[in-house]
Short mmCIF file of C-alpha atoms (C1' of nucleotides) in Angstrom, two decimals:
data_model
loop_
_atom_site.label_atom_id
_atom_site.label_comp_id
_atom_site.label_asym_id
_atom_site.label_seq_id
_atom_site.Cartn_x
_atom_site.Cartn_y
_atom_site.Cartn_z
CA MET A 1 -0.40 -0.07 -0.05
CA GLU A 2 2.86 1.90 -0.56
CA SER A 3 1.25 4.48 -3.05
CA ARG A 4 -1.99 6.22 -3.84
CA TYR A 5 -2.65 3.86 -6.83
CA LYS A 6 -1.36 0.49 -5.06
CA SER A 7 -3.90 1.32 -2.18
CA PHE A 8 -6.73 -0.75 -3.67
CA ARG A 9 -6.88 -4.25 -5.35
CA TYR A 10 -8.74 -4.82 -8.64
CA VAL A 11 -11.43 -7.55 -9.10
CA GLU A 12 -9.55 -9.55 -11.65
CA SER A 13 -7.00 -9.96 -9.00
CA LEU A 14 -9.20 -11.07 -5.99
CA SER A 15 -8.59 -15.06 -6.26
CA GLU A 16 -4.82 -13.97 -4.98
CA PHE A 17 -6.39 -12.63 -2.04
CA ILE A 18 -8.50 -15.24 -0.73
CA ASP A 19 -9.21 -14.72 3.16
CA GLN A 20 -7.60 -11.42 3.36
CA GLN A 21 -8.94 -7.74 4.03
CA VAL A 22 -8.68 -5.78 0.44
CA THR A 23 -10.16 -2.34 -0.62
CA LEU A 24 -11.83 -2.25 -3.70
CA ARG A 25 -12.85 1.16 -5.87
CA GLY A 26 -15.60 1.13 -8.29
CA TRP A 27 -19.23 1.80 -9.55
CA VAL A 28 -22.27 -0.26 -8.21
CA TYR A 29 -23.58 -2.12 -10.80
CA ASN A 30 -26.59 -3.51 -9.45
CA ILE A 31 -27.67 -3.37 -5.70
CA THR A 32 -30.65 -5.44 -4.17
CA GLY A 33 -31.41 -5.91 -0.36
CA LYS A 34 -33.21 -8.05 2.29
CA GLY A 35 -33.89 -6.37 5.56
CA LYS A 36 -30.76 -6.23 6.94
CA LEU A 37 -28.52 -7.38 4.14
CA GLN A 38 -27.59 -5.50 1.23
CA PHE A 39 -25.98 -7.26 -2.12
CA ILE A 40 -23.55 -4.83 -3.88
CA MET A 41 -22.66 -5.98 -7.33
CA LEU A 42 -19.60 -3.96 -7.75
CA ARG A 43 -17.87 -3.34 -10.98
CA ASP A 44 -14.54 -1.52 -11.22
CA GLY A 45 -13.33 -2.13 -15.04
CA THR A 46 -11.67 -5.38 -14.73
CA GLY A 47 -14.56 -7.33 -13.29
CA ILE A 48 -17.85 -7.99 -11.41
CA VAL A 49 -18.18 -8.81 -7.48
CA GLN A 50 -20.44 -9.38 -5.11
CA CYS A 51 -19.93 -7.24 -1.98
CA VAL A 52 -22.18 -8.35 1.01
CA VAL A 53 -23.42 -5.85 3.50
CA PHE A 54 -24.82 -6.85 6.60
CA LYS A 55 -25.89 -4.50 9.34
CA ASN A 56 -24.57 -6.27 12.35
CA ASN A 57 -21.41 -5.97 11.04
CA VAL A 58 -21.20 -2.74 9.80
CA GLY A 59 -23.14 -0.69 12.25
CA GLU A 60 -25.82 1.60 11.48
CA GLU A 61 -24.52 4.49 10.18
CA ILE A 62 -22.64 2.57 7.00
CA PHE A 63 -25.80 0.50 6.80
CA GLN A 64 -28.35 3.29 5.96
CA GLN A 65 -25.33 4.80 3.37
CA THR A 66 -25.45 1.43 1.64
CA LYS A 67 -29.20 1.69 1.29
CA GLU A 68 -28.96 4.91 -0.05
CA LEU A 69 -26.89 3.85 -2.72
CA THR A 70 -28.12 3.74 -6.61
CA GLN A 71 -26.94 2.06 -9.70
CA GLU A 72 -23.64 3.62 -10.73
CA SER A 73 -22.73 5.38 -7.75
CA SER A 74 -19.01 5.22 -6.64
CA VAL A 75 -17.65 3.69 -3.77
CA SER A 76 -14.87 2.42 -2.00
CA ILE A 77 -15.41 -0.96 -0.22
CA THR A 78 -13.07 -2.78 2.30
CA GLY A 79 -13.78 -6.26 3.35
CA LYS A 80 -12.52 -9.89 3.42
CA VAL A 81 -12.24 -11.85 0.14
CA VAL A 82 -14.24 -15.04 0.60
CA SER A 83 -14.97 -18.06 -1.70
CA SER A 84 -18.99 -18.47 -1.34
CA GLU A 85 -20.83 -20.64 -3.78
CA LYS A 86 -23.86 -18.43 -3.74
CA ALA A 87 -22.00 -16.02 -5.36
CA PRO A 88 -21.75 -15.28 -8.99
CA GLY A 89 -18.25 -15.96 -9.88
CA GLY A 90 -17.70 -17.73 -6.77
CA ILE A 91 -16.16 -14.90 -4.65
CA GLU A 92 -17.54 -12.03 -2.67
CA ILE A 93 -16.71 -9.48 -0.25
CA ASP A 94 -17.88 -9.72 3.28
CA VAL A 95 -18.05 -5.65 3.86
CA THR A 96 -16.51 -4.10 6.70
CA ASN A 97 -16.31 -0.57 5.59
CA LEU A 98 -17.77 1.13 2.97
CA GLU A 99 -17.09 5.01 1.93
CA VAL A 100 -19.76 6.53 -0.63
CA ILE A 101 -17.45 8.71 -3.20
CA HIS A 102 -20.39 9.76 -5.29
CA ILE A 103 -24.26 9.02 -5.37
CA ALA A 104 -25.12 8.57 -9.07
CA LYS A 105 -28.46 10.32 -10.08
CA GLU A 106 -31.10 8.23 -11.66
CA TYR A 107 -29.12 6.27 -14.31
CA PRO A 108 -30.79 5.64 -17.52
CA ILE A 109 -29.40 2.28 -18.49
CA THR A 110 -31.19 -0.06 -16.05
CA PRO A 111 -30.56 -3.80 -15.87
CA LYS A 112 -33.59 -4.27 -18.19
CA GLU A 113 -33.56 -4.33 -21.67
CA HIS A 114 -33.35 -1.32 -23.84
CA GLY A 115 -33.83 -0.47 -27.61
CA ASP A 116 -30.61 0.09 -30.18
CA ALA A 117 -31.35 3.65 -30.36
CA PHE A 118 -31.42 4.37 -26.78
CA LEU A 119 -28.31 2.42 -26.12
CA ILE A 120 -26.10 4.13 -28.76
CA GLU A 121 -27.65 7.64 -27.82
CA HIS A 122 -26.21 6.71 -24.28
CA ARG A 123 -23.03 5.09 -25.57
CA HIS A 124 -21.03 7.31 -23.14
CA LEU A 125 -22.81 5.03 -20.12
CA TRP A 126 -23.23 1.93 -22.59
CA LEU A 127 -19.79 0.99 -22.39
CA ARG A 128 -19.99 0.57 -18.72
CA SER A 129 -22.43 -2.80 -19.25
CA SER A 130 -20.63 -5.97 -19.15
CA ARG A 131 -21.37 -7.02 -22.92
CA GLN A 132 -19.72 -3.62 -23.98
CA ASN A 133 -16.98 -4.07 -21.31
CA ALA A 134 -16.00 -7.51 -22.98
CA ILE A 135 -16.25 -6.47 -26.88
CA MET A 136 -13.98 -3.18 -25.81
CA ARG A 137 -11.50 -5.83 -24.09
CA VAL A 138 -11.32 -8.01 -27.35
CA ARG A 139 -11.00 -4.73 -29.16
CA ALA A 140 -8.00 -3.96 -27.44
CA ALA A 141 -6.61 -7.55 -27.73
CA VAL A 142 -7.02 -7.67 -31.25
CA MET A 143 -4.97 -3.98 -31.47
CA LYS A 144 -2.37 -5.59 -29.75
CA ALA A 145 -2.08 -8.81 -31.43
CA ILE A 146 -1.98 -6.59 -34.82
CA ARG A 147 1.21 -5.07 -33.36
CA ASP A 148 2.53 -7.79 -31.82
CA PHE A 149 2.43 -9.86 -35.07
CA PHE A 150 3.82 -6.95 -37.37
CA ASP A 151 6.31 -5.54 -34.69
CA GLY A 152 7.97 -9.00 -34.19
CA ASN A 153 7.95 -9.93 -37.80
CA GLY A 154 10.39 -7.08 -38.92
CA PHE A 155 8.10 -4.30 -39.50
CA LYS A 156 8.39 -0.84 -38.48
CA LEU A 157 5.00 1.32 -37.86
CA LEU A 158 5.12 4.42 -40.17
CA ASP A 159 2.00 6.40 -39.69
CA SER A 160 0.62 8.12 -42.60
CA PRO A 161 -1.09 11.44 -42.92
CA ILE A 162 -4.97 11.74 -42.04
CA LEU A 163 -4.98 15.37 -44.25
CA THR A 164 -4.60 14.48 -47.94
CA PRO A 165 -4.92 16.62 -51.27
CA ASN A 166 -6.82 13.65 -53.27
CA ALA A 167 -8.62 10.97 -53.16
CA CYS A 168 -6.51 7.58 -52.41
CA GLU A 169 -8.66 5.27 -54.82
CA GLY A 170 -10.24 7.98 -56.70
CA THR A 171 -13.51 6.44 -55.83
CA SER A 172 -14.82 6.54 -52.48
CA THR A 173 -16.80 9.89 -51.32
CA LEU A 174 -14.51 11.73 -49.10
CA PHE A 175 -14.89 14.27 -45.94
CA GLU A 176 -13.54 17.69 -47.56
CA THR A 177 -12.34 20.48 -45.47
CA LYS A 178 -10.54 23.73 -45.69
CA TYR A 179 -6.75 23.94 -45.79
CA PHE A 180 -5.57 27.60 -45.05
CA ASP A 181 -4.81 28.74 -48.83
CA LEU A 182 -4.23 25.63 -50.58
CA GLY A 183 -7.84 24.57 -51.25
CA SER A 184 -9.38 21.59 -50.20
CA ALA A 185 -7.96 18.52 -48.13
CA TYR A 186 -9.55 15.43 -47.54
CA LEU A 187 -9.52 12.91 -44.61
CA SER A 188 -8.01 9.98 -45.51
CA GLN A 189 -9.69 6.92 -46.50
CA SER A 190 -6.48 4.97 -46.89
CA GLY A 191 -2.85 5.44 -45.93
CA GLN A 192 -1.74 2.91 -48.58
CA LEU A 193 -0.32 5.37 -51.32
CA TYR A 194 2.09 6.87 -48.32
CA ALA A 195 2.67 3.06 -47.16
CA GLU A 196 4.01 2.32 -50.42
CA ALA A 197 6.74 5.32 -49.99
CA SER A 198 7.50 4.18 -46.62
CA ALA A 199 7.80 0.39 -47.52
CA LEU A 200 10.23 1.48 -50.55
CA ALA A 201 12.21 3.50 -47.72
CA LEU A 202 12.17 0.56 -45.06
CA GLY A 203 11.19 -2.66 -46.38
CA LYS A 204 8.42 -3.67 -44.44
CA VAL A 205 6.05 -1.31 -43.11
CA TYR A 206 2.46 -0.81 -41.57
CA THR A 207 0.31 1.91 -40.97
CA PHE A 208 -2.51 1.87 -38.50
CA GLY A 209 -4.89 4.64 -37.69
CA PRO A 210 -8.50 5.52 -38.33
CA ALA A 211 -9.80 5.85 -42.05
CA PHE A 212 -12.60 7.77 -43.24
CA ARG A 213 -15.45 7.22 -45.83
CA ALA A 214 -18.10 9.79 -46.57
CA GLU A 215 -20.28 6.94 -48.18
CA LYS A 216 -23.65 7.43 -47.20
CA SER A 217 -23.70 3.78 -45.70
CA LYS A 218 -26.77 2.19 -43.64
CA THR A 219 -25.72 -1.22 -42.51
CA ARG A 220 -24.29 -3.11 -39.76
CA LYS A 221 -20.84 -3.57 -41.26
CA HIS A 222 -20.10 0.10 -41.93
CA LEU A 223 -18.64 3.18 -39.95
CA THR A 224 -17.80 6.31 -41.43
CA GLU A 225 -14.60 6.60 -39.18
CA PHE A 226 -12.92 2.94 -38.80
CA TRP A 227 -9.47 1.52 -37.93
CA MET A 228 -7.43 0.14 -40.66
CA VAL A 229 -4.01 -1.43 -40.36
CA GLU A 230 -2.31 -1.60 -43.56
CA PRO A 231 0.94 -3.29 -44.20
CA GLU A 232 3.05 -2.87 -47.38
CA MET A 233 6.01 -4.71 -48.12
CA ALA A 234 8.60 -4.37 -50.78
CA PHE A 235 9.60 -7.63 -52.89
CA PHE A 236 6.38 -9.20 -52.18
CA ASP A 237 4.47 -10.77 -54.65
CA LEU A 238 0.71 -11.45 -54.57
CA ASN A 239 1.31 -14.94 -53.35
CA ASP A 240 3.62 -13.49 -50.48
CA ASP A 241 1.16 -10.90 -50.07
CA MET A 242 -1.47 -13.81 -49.37
CA ASP A 243 0.57 -15.64 -47.19
CA LEU A 244 0.88 -12.78 -44.93
CA ALA A 245 -2.76 -12.05 -44.45
CA GLU A 246 -3.25 -15.54 -43.59
CA ASP A 247 -0.55 -15.51 -40.96
CA LEU A 248 -1.99 -12.40 -39.47
CA VAL A 249 -5.51 -13.37 -39.19
CA GLU A 250 -4.33 -16.49 -37.86
CA TYR A 251 -2.35 -14.79 -35.51
CA ILE A 252 -5.12 -12.45 -34.20
CA VAL A 253 -7.77 -14.79 -33.93
CA GLN A 254 -5.59 -17.31 -32.08
CA PHE A 255 -4.20 -14.82 -30.08
CA THR A 256 -7.75 -13.32 -28.93
CA LEU A 257 -8.77 -16.70 -27.95
CA LYS A 258 -5.70 -17.49 -25.66
CA THR A 259 -6.24 -13.97 -24.09
CA CYS A 260 -9.94 -13.30 -24.06
CA LYS A 261 -11.54 -16.53 -22.73
CA LYS A 262 -13.70 -14.63 -19.90
CA GLU A 263 -14.92 -12.15 -22.50
CA LEU A 264 -15.56 -14.43 -25.26
CA GLU A 265 -17.94 -16.15 -22.32
CA VAL A 266 -19.66 -13.32 -21.34
CA LEU A 267 -20.32 -12.54 -24.78
CA GLU A 268 -21.69 -15.99 -24.86
CA ARG A 269 -19.58 -16.63 -28.40
CA ASP A 270 -18.83 -20.49 -29.71
CA ILE A 271 -15.52 -20.30 -30.01
CA ARG A 272 -15.48 -23.75 -32.03
CA PRO A 273 -15.55 -22.02 -35.40
CA LEU A 274 -12.63 -19.75 -34.23
CA GLU A 275 -10.43 -22.40 -32.94
CA LYS A 276 -10.48 -23.52 -36.81
CA VAL A 277 -9.09 -20.50 -38.02
CA LYS A 278 -5.81 -21.61 -38.62
CA ARG A 279 -3.65 -21.58 -41.89
CA PRO A 280 -4.12 -22.65 -44.66
CA PHE A 281 -7.34 -20.99 -45.43
CA TYR A 282 -8.95 -21.37 -48.57
CA ARG A 283 -8.19 -19.73 -51.72
CA MET A 284 -10.21 -19.51 -55.08
CA SER A 285 -9.70 -16.97 -58.06
CA TYR A 286 -12.32 -14.43 -59.20
CA THR A 287 -12.90 -16.51 -62.61
CA GLU A 288 -13.33 -19.90 -60.56
CA ALA A 289 -15.86 -18.04 -58.25
CA VAL A 290 -18.03 -17.03 -61.18
CA GLU A 291 -17.82 -20.61 -62.74
CA TRP A 292 -19.21 -21.32 -59.09
CA LEU A 293 -21.75 -18.82 -58.91
CA VAL A 294 -22.84 -19.67 -62.34
CA SER A 295 -23.44 -23.62 -61.60
CA ASN A 296 -24.77 -23.06 -58.63
CA LYS A 297 -27.16 -20.50 -59.98
CA ILE A 298 -26.44 -17.81 -57.82
CA PRO A 299 -27.86 -14.83 -60.15
CA LEU A 300 -26.94 -11.42 -60.97
CA VAL A 301 -29.94 -9.32 -59.76
CA GLN A 302 -30.14 -6.02 -61.39
CA LYS A 303 -32.65 -2.93 -60.95
CA ILE A 304 -33.78 -2.09 -64.37
CA ASP A 305 -36.90 0.43 -65.00
CA GLY A 306 -37.61 -0.32 -61.13
CA LYS A 307 -37.95 -4.12 -61.69
CA ASP A 308 -35.48 -6.56 -60.42
CA VAL A 309 -34.21 -8.70 -63.36
CA GLU A 310 -31.67 -11.85 -62.54
CA SER A 311 -29.35 -13.02 -64.99
CA GLU A 312 -26.58 -15.69 -64.91
CA PHE A 313 -23.74 -14.45 -63.41
CA PRO A 314 -21.59 -12.48 -65.89
CA TRP A 315 -17.66 -12.54 -65.75
CA GLY A 316 -16.53 -9.08 -65.00
CA GLU A 317 -19.34 -7.96 -62.83
CA ASP A 318 -18.07 -7.27 -59.27
CA PHE A 319 -19.88 -9.65 -56.41
CA GLY A 320 -22.29 -8.11 -54.18
CA ALA A 321 -23.52 -9.03 -50.46
CA VAL A 322 -25.70 -11.82 -52.01
CA GLN A 323 -22.85 -13.41 -53.90
CA GLU A 324 -20.21 -12.99 -51.45
CA GLU A 325 -22.78 -14.82 -48.64
CA ALA A 326 -23.40 -17.74 -51.10
CA ILE A 327 -19.90 -18.19 -52.00
CA MET A 328 -18.61 -18.20 -48.02
CA GLU A 329 -21.75 -20.61 -46.62
CA GLN A 330 -19.48 -23.57 -47.68
CA PHE A 331 -16.31 -22.50 -45.80
CA ASP A 332 -15.67 -22.65 -42.16
CA LYS A 333 -12.45 -20.61 -42.46
CA PRO A 334 -11.64 -17.48 -44.27
CA LEU A 335 -11.54 -17.37 -48.07
CA ILE A 336 -9.14 -15.42 -50.06
CA ILE A 337 -10.68 -14.52 -53.61
CA HIS A 338 -7.87 -13.42 -56.00
CA ARG A 339 -7.40 -11.96 -59.40
CA TYR A 340 -10.31 -9.64 -59.79
CA PRO A 341 -11.22 -8.25 -63.56
CA THR A 342 -9.20 -5.07 -64.09
CA ASP A 343 -12.36 -2.73 -64.67
CA ILE A 344 -13.55 -3.30 -61.12
CA LYS A 345 -10.30 -2.35 -59.46
CA ALA A 346 -8.40 0.55 -58.50
CA PHE A 347 -5.97 1.91 -60.45
CA TYR A 348 -2.76 1.25 -58.57
CA MET A 349 -3.26 -2.69 -58.81
CA LYS A 350 -0.83 -4.79 -61.13
CA ARG A 351 -2.25 -6.29 -63.92
CA ASP A 352 -1.91 -10.42 -64.03
CA PRO A 353 1.39 -10.57 -66.64
CA ASP A 354 -0.51 -13.79 -67.49
CA ASN A 355 -3.75 -12.16 -68.14
CA PRO A 356 -4.02 -8.43 -68.23
CA LYS A 357 -7.76 -8.47 -67.91
CA VAL A 358 -7.37 -9.51 -64.10
CA VAL A 359 -5.08 -7.82 -61.47
CA LEU A 360 -3.32 -9.08 -58.78
CA ALA A 361 -5.86 -8.17 -56.39
CA MET A 362 -7.20 -10.21 -53.10
CA ASP A 363 -10.08 -10.02 -50.96
CA MET A 364 -10.17 -11.92 -47.76
CA LEU A 365 -13.91 -13.08 -46.48
CA GLY A 366 -14.44 -14.45 -43.30
CA PRO A 367 -16.83 -16.99 -42.34
CA GLU A 368 -19.74 -16.78 -40.14
CA LYS A 369 -21.10 -13.72 -42.17
CA ALA A 370 -18.32 -11.81 -41.26
CA GLY A 371 -17.52 -10.47 -44.58
CA GLU A 372 -14.80 -8.91 -46.11
CA ILE A 373 -12.08 -8.39 -43.74
CA ILE A 374 -9.13 -7.57 -46.16
CA GLY A 375 -8.49 -6.34 -49.23
CA GLY A 376 -5.25 -6.02 -50.93
CA SER A 377 -3.29 -6.43 -53.92
CA GLN A 378 0.12 -6.25 -55.71
CA ARG A 379 0.80 -2.63 -56.64
CA GLU A 380 1.58 -1.79 -59.94
CA ASP A 381 5.28 -0.94 -60.27
CA ASN A 382 5.60 -0.06 -63.94
CA PHE A 383 5.93 3.55 -64.57
CA ASP A 384 3.82 3.88 -67.95
CA LEU A 385 1.63 1.61 -66.88
CA LEU A 386 0.43 3.12 -63.60
CA LEU A 387 0.34 6.43 -65.48
CA ASP A 388 -1.95 5.14 -68.25
CA ARG A 389 -4.28 4.08 -65.72
CA ILE A 390 -4.22 7.52 -63.69
CA LEU A 391 -4.97 9.26 -66.57
CA ASN A 392 -7.54 6.97 -68.11
CA GLU A 393 -9.59 7.35 -64.61
CA ASN A 394 -9.13 10.80 -64.99
CA LEU A 395 -7.19 11.42 -61.64
CA PRO A 396 -5.40 14.79 -61.24
CA GLU A 397 -1.30 13.51 -62.52
CA GLU A 398 -0.08 16.59 -60.66
CA GLU A 399 -1.06 15.40 -57.38
CA PHE A 400 0.42 11.70 -58.21
CA LYS A 401 3.73 13.13 -59.39
CA TRP A 402 5.33 11.83 -56.07
CA TYR A 403 3.78 8.62 -56.08
CA LEU A 404 4.80 7.88 -59.80
CA ASP A 405 8.29 8.65 -58.31
CA LEU A 406 8.28 5.69 -56.40
CA ARG A 407 8.23 3.97 -60.14
CA LYS A 408 10.90 6.05 -61.00
CA TYR A 409 13.73 5.36 -58.59
CA GLY A 410 14.58 1.73 -58.11
CA SER A 411 10.89 0.33 -58.56
CA VAL A 412 10.40 -2.82 -57.18
CA PRO A 413 7.48 -5.17 -56.99
CA HIS A 414 5.61 -4.72 -53.62
CA SER A 415 2.32 -5.51 -52.27
CA GLY A 416 0.22 -4.83 -49.38
CA PHE A 417 -3.41 -4.90 -48.17
CA GLY A 418 -5.72 -3.51 -45.43
CA LEU A 419 -7.54 -4.94 -42.76
CA GLY A 420 -10.57 -3.48 -41.23
CA VAL A 421 -10.14 -3.69 -37.21
CA GLU A 422 -13.91 -3.15 -36.60
CA ARG A 423 -14.90 -5.77 -39.02
CA VAL A 424 -12.60 -8.51 -37.39
CA VAL A 425 -13.81 -7.50 -33.96
CA LYS A 426 -17.29 -7.96 -34.86
CA TRP A 427 -16.74 -11.23 -36.36
CA ILE A 428 -14.41 -12.35 -33.46
CA THR A 429 -17.15 -11.03 -30.29
CA GLY A 430 -20.10 -12.14 -32.77
CA ALA A 431 -21.44 -8.51 -32.00
CA ALA A 432 -24.73 -7.74 -33.86
CA HIS A 433 -23.45 -4.62 -34.95
CA ILE A 434 -20.15 -3.07 -35.94
CA ARG A 435 -20.99 0.40 -34.00
CA GLU A 436 -20.62 -1.92 -30.82
CA THR A 437 -16.85 -2.67 -31.50
CA ILE A 438 -15.64 0.95 -31.41
CA PRO A 439 -15.92 3.00 -28.36
CA PHE A 440 -17.52 5.88 -30.22
CA PRO A 441 -19.13 5.14 -33.72
CA ARG A 442 -19.15 7.69 -36.10
CA MET A 443 -22.16 6.70 -38.55
CA ILE A 444 -24.22 8.80 -40.82
CA TYR A 445 -26.89 10.17 -38.98
CA ARG A 446 -24.71 10.11 -35.44
CA ILE A 447 -22.06 11.93 -34.48
CA THR A 448 -22.70 12.34 -30.97
CA PRO A 449 -21.43 11.15 -28.22
"C1'" U B 1 -29.52 7.70 -53.05
"C1'" C B 2 -33.45 3.90 -53.46
"C1'" C B 3 -36.42 -0.03 -50.72
"C1'" C B 4 -39.08 -1.28 -46.16
"C1'" A B 5 -40.12 -0.44 -40.83
"C1'" A B 6 -40.96 2.21 -36.22
"C1'" G B 7 -42.17 6.69 -33.48
"C1'" U B 8 -47.06 6.01 -26.88
"C1'" A B 9 -44.52 7.27 -18.71
"C1'" G B 10 -37.17 7.75 -17.49
"C1'" C B 11 -36.77 2.64 -20.40
"C1'" U B 12 -39.18 -1.52 -22.98
"C1'" C B 13 -43.71 -2.62 -24.95
"C1'" A B 14 -49.45 -3.41 -24.73
"C1'" G B 15 -53.37 -1.05 -26.87
"C1'" C B 16 -58.82 -5.49 -31.21
"C1'" U B 17 -63.17 -3.51 -36.91
"C1'" G B 18 -62.46 4.81 -34.06
"C1'" G B 19 -66.13 4.93 -28.26
"C1'" U B 20 -66.16 7.27 -21.38
"C1'" U B 21 -60.74 9.02 -16.94
"C1'" A B 22 -54.41 5.88 -21.92
"C1'" G B 23 -52.23 0.29 -19.57
"C1'" A B 24 -48.46 -3.42 -17.80
"C1'" G B 25 -43.24 -4.53 -16.17
"C1'" C B 26 -38.86 -2.18 -14.97
"C1'" A B 27 -36.90 2.77 -12.91
"C1'" U B 28 -37.86 6.43 -8.95
"C1'" C B 29 -39.93 7.52 -3.75
"C1'" U B 30 -42.23 5.23 1.16
"C1'" G B 31 -42.62 0.75 4.03
"C1'" A B 32 -41.75 -4.70 5.43
"C1'" C B 33 -37.64 -8.72 5.18
"C1'" U B 34 -30.33 -12.06 7.08
"C1'" G B 35 -28.52 -14.76 1.36
"C1'" U B 36 -30.09 -11.72 -3.06
"C1'" U B 37 -28.77 -13.23 -8.44
"C1'" A B 38 -33.64 -8.48 -13.53
"C1'" A B 39 -35.21 -10.29 -5.31
"C1'" U B 40 -40.07 -10.34 -3.53
"C1'" C B 41 -44.45 -8.24 -1.61
"C1'" A B 42 -47.58 -3.44 -0.16
"C1'" G B 43 -48.31 1.71 -1.62
"C1'" A B 44 -47.26 6.38 -4.17
"C1'" G B 45 -45.94 10.04 -8.07
"C1'" G B 46 -44.94 10.24 -13.50
"C1'" G B 47 -48.30 11.23 -20.52
"C1'" U B 48 -48.94 17.99 -25.18
"C1'" C B 49 -50.02 9.29 -27.79
"C1'" G B 50 -42.93 12.51 -32.99
"C1'" G B 51 -44.96 17.90 -35.11
"C1'" G B 52 -48.53 19.85 -38.54
"C1'" G B 53 -53.20 19.35 -41.27
"C1'" G B 54 -57.68 16.54 -42.47
"C1'" U B 55 -62.07 13.24 -42.06
"C1'" U B 56 -66.00 12.42 -37.99
"C1'" C B 57 -70.67 13.40 -33.10
"C1'" A B 58 -65.60 11.33 -31.46
"C1'" A B 59 -58.78 9.86 -33.41
"C1'" G B 60 -53.04 6.97 -29.95
"C1'" U B 61 -56.51 4.43 -33.68
"C1'" C B 62 -58.37 6.33 -40.27
"C1'" C B 63 -56.16 9.80 -44.25
"C1'" C B 64 -52.18 13.40 -46.16
"C1'" U B 65 -47.68 15.54 -44.98
"C1'" C B 66 -43.07 16.98 -42.63
"C1'" C B 67 -39.50 15.03 -39.04
"C1'" U B 68 -36.60 11.77 -36.36
"C1'" U B 69 -34.46 6.71 -36.07
"C1'" G B 70 -33.55 1.38 -37.37
"C1'" G B 71 -32.65 -2.14 -41.37
"C1'" G B 72 -31.50 -3.69 -46.20
"C1'" A B 73 -29.23 -2.45 -51.17
"C1'" G B 74 -24.99 0.22 -53.20
"C1'" C B 75 -20.02 1.61 -52.00
"C1'" C B 76 -16.35 -0.52 -49.52
"C1'" A B 77 -12.15 -2.69 -44.55
#
RNA sequence: UCCCAAGUAGCUCAGCUGGUUAGAGCAUCUGACUGUUAAUCAGAGGGUCGGGGGUUCAAGUCCCUCCUUGGGAGCCA
């Protein structure tokens, strides 16, 4: 008890203090009473423990204070740690002293059920609930797994700028803002172009930060602000890229399984499908995927004059949610689809030397309806071909001058990919909506809290 | 942007083919209880039924319109 912050213990470490006197600090998760007994479920962020306050043990004054506690009031509790079969978790505190730090006013989130809109409006408080607590802990584990994986494999973390002068891929809608006398700047939707420059400087790098998409998405797998990790490697071809993607995802899932057992239990996540997530994953070319769709009669559905028109899935069309879900139904592990048609993919992707109609791109789809968790490619490293595609897509050549420089001075084959952190957290936790996988989600109609 | 759905107490909802004073559970307040797990029991307070307009003797309920929110599609991680 040598310093202020070591003068109390955390719930997660209580099993080390059986039959000893400890002080805990936290919040009242729930309180029930029965005459001369009060049961406080105390949460401190690391866990929840039942604290039993018996009038005859603490005296009239403290017992009266205990009865006045409300949900989420903050308290300091001292008592003996005892194992008890009646207590949830098997451990409880026999309270000898209780100090009220703050009495909470009527707390809006009750132990009863609430609607989605209400909870998300109270996100700042919702984070205190045990389910959200568990998801945030898994998120932290996923973040750590990502950093550990790259740091341990010779990668250097090089941050990309968030304010950028142009659209990276030229397609997505971007958030625009004024930038002094230089006109408009845009919030980055990807750090990739800068990661490429970094990779040609440091070899293997990763950039890890928020990405912004101004698309008016209204689905349970989209956020306008989300976290993306983007490794970029000099001298890696598409196969190396896919191998690395598999290694990373396997590492994240297995690390989380190992370190978040309790959290996954709280979330009632069936971990058997996750245990299967070990290399090798499945792979399929775009062309093979189209053949599968055709032979399994999964059509392309298009709206023509307001009517849904079905047709045999044509080579060259991009997959929608229907196609991806149908394909994934057969797989119990992630699947990588590679070599997509050039026309539906970004300008910086390298064309397949064996077939210029496709590019050396790859997407990883997760099982259990996880959807697309990774998108990547080998990059076009030929100056003329890249310039060609920039001009074809009507991108401002001037803004890409520095990017073309990378193909002018010691150009090398290189590859990379982006992994969406929240999509992975959603998959691993089984969260119903992606907004539960980030502390403060930014969505089309919601920027508060 | 398109398609669908929902707005009734602090929260979650019920409210039939329009009909007297709009209901329940939880939360809050008062009281009882030494083992509660969303405690239980008794009692109390709490509502411009999303806004506006219309039909009608009569609208939470039917019609129009606007607003808000949710889900799906597209875009993508």
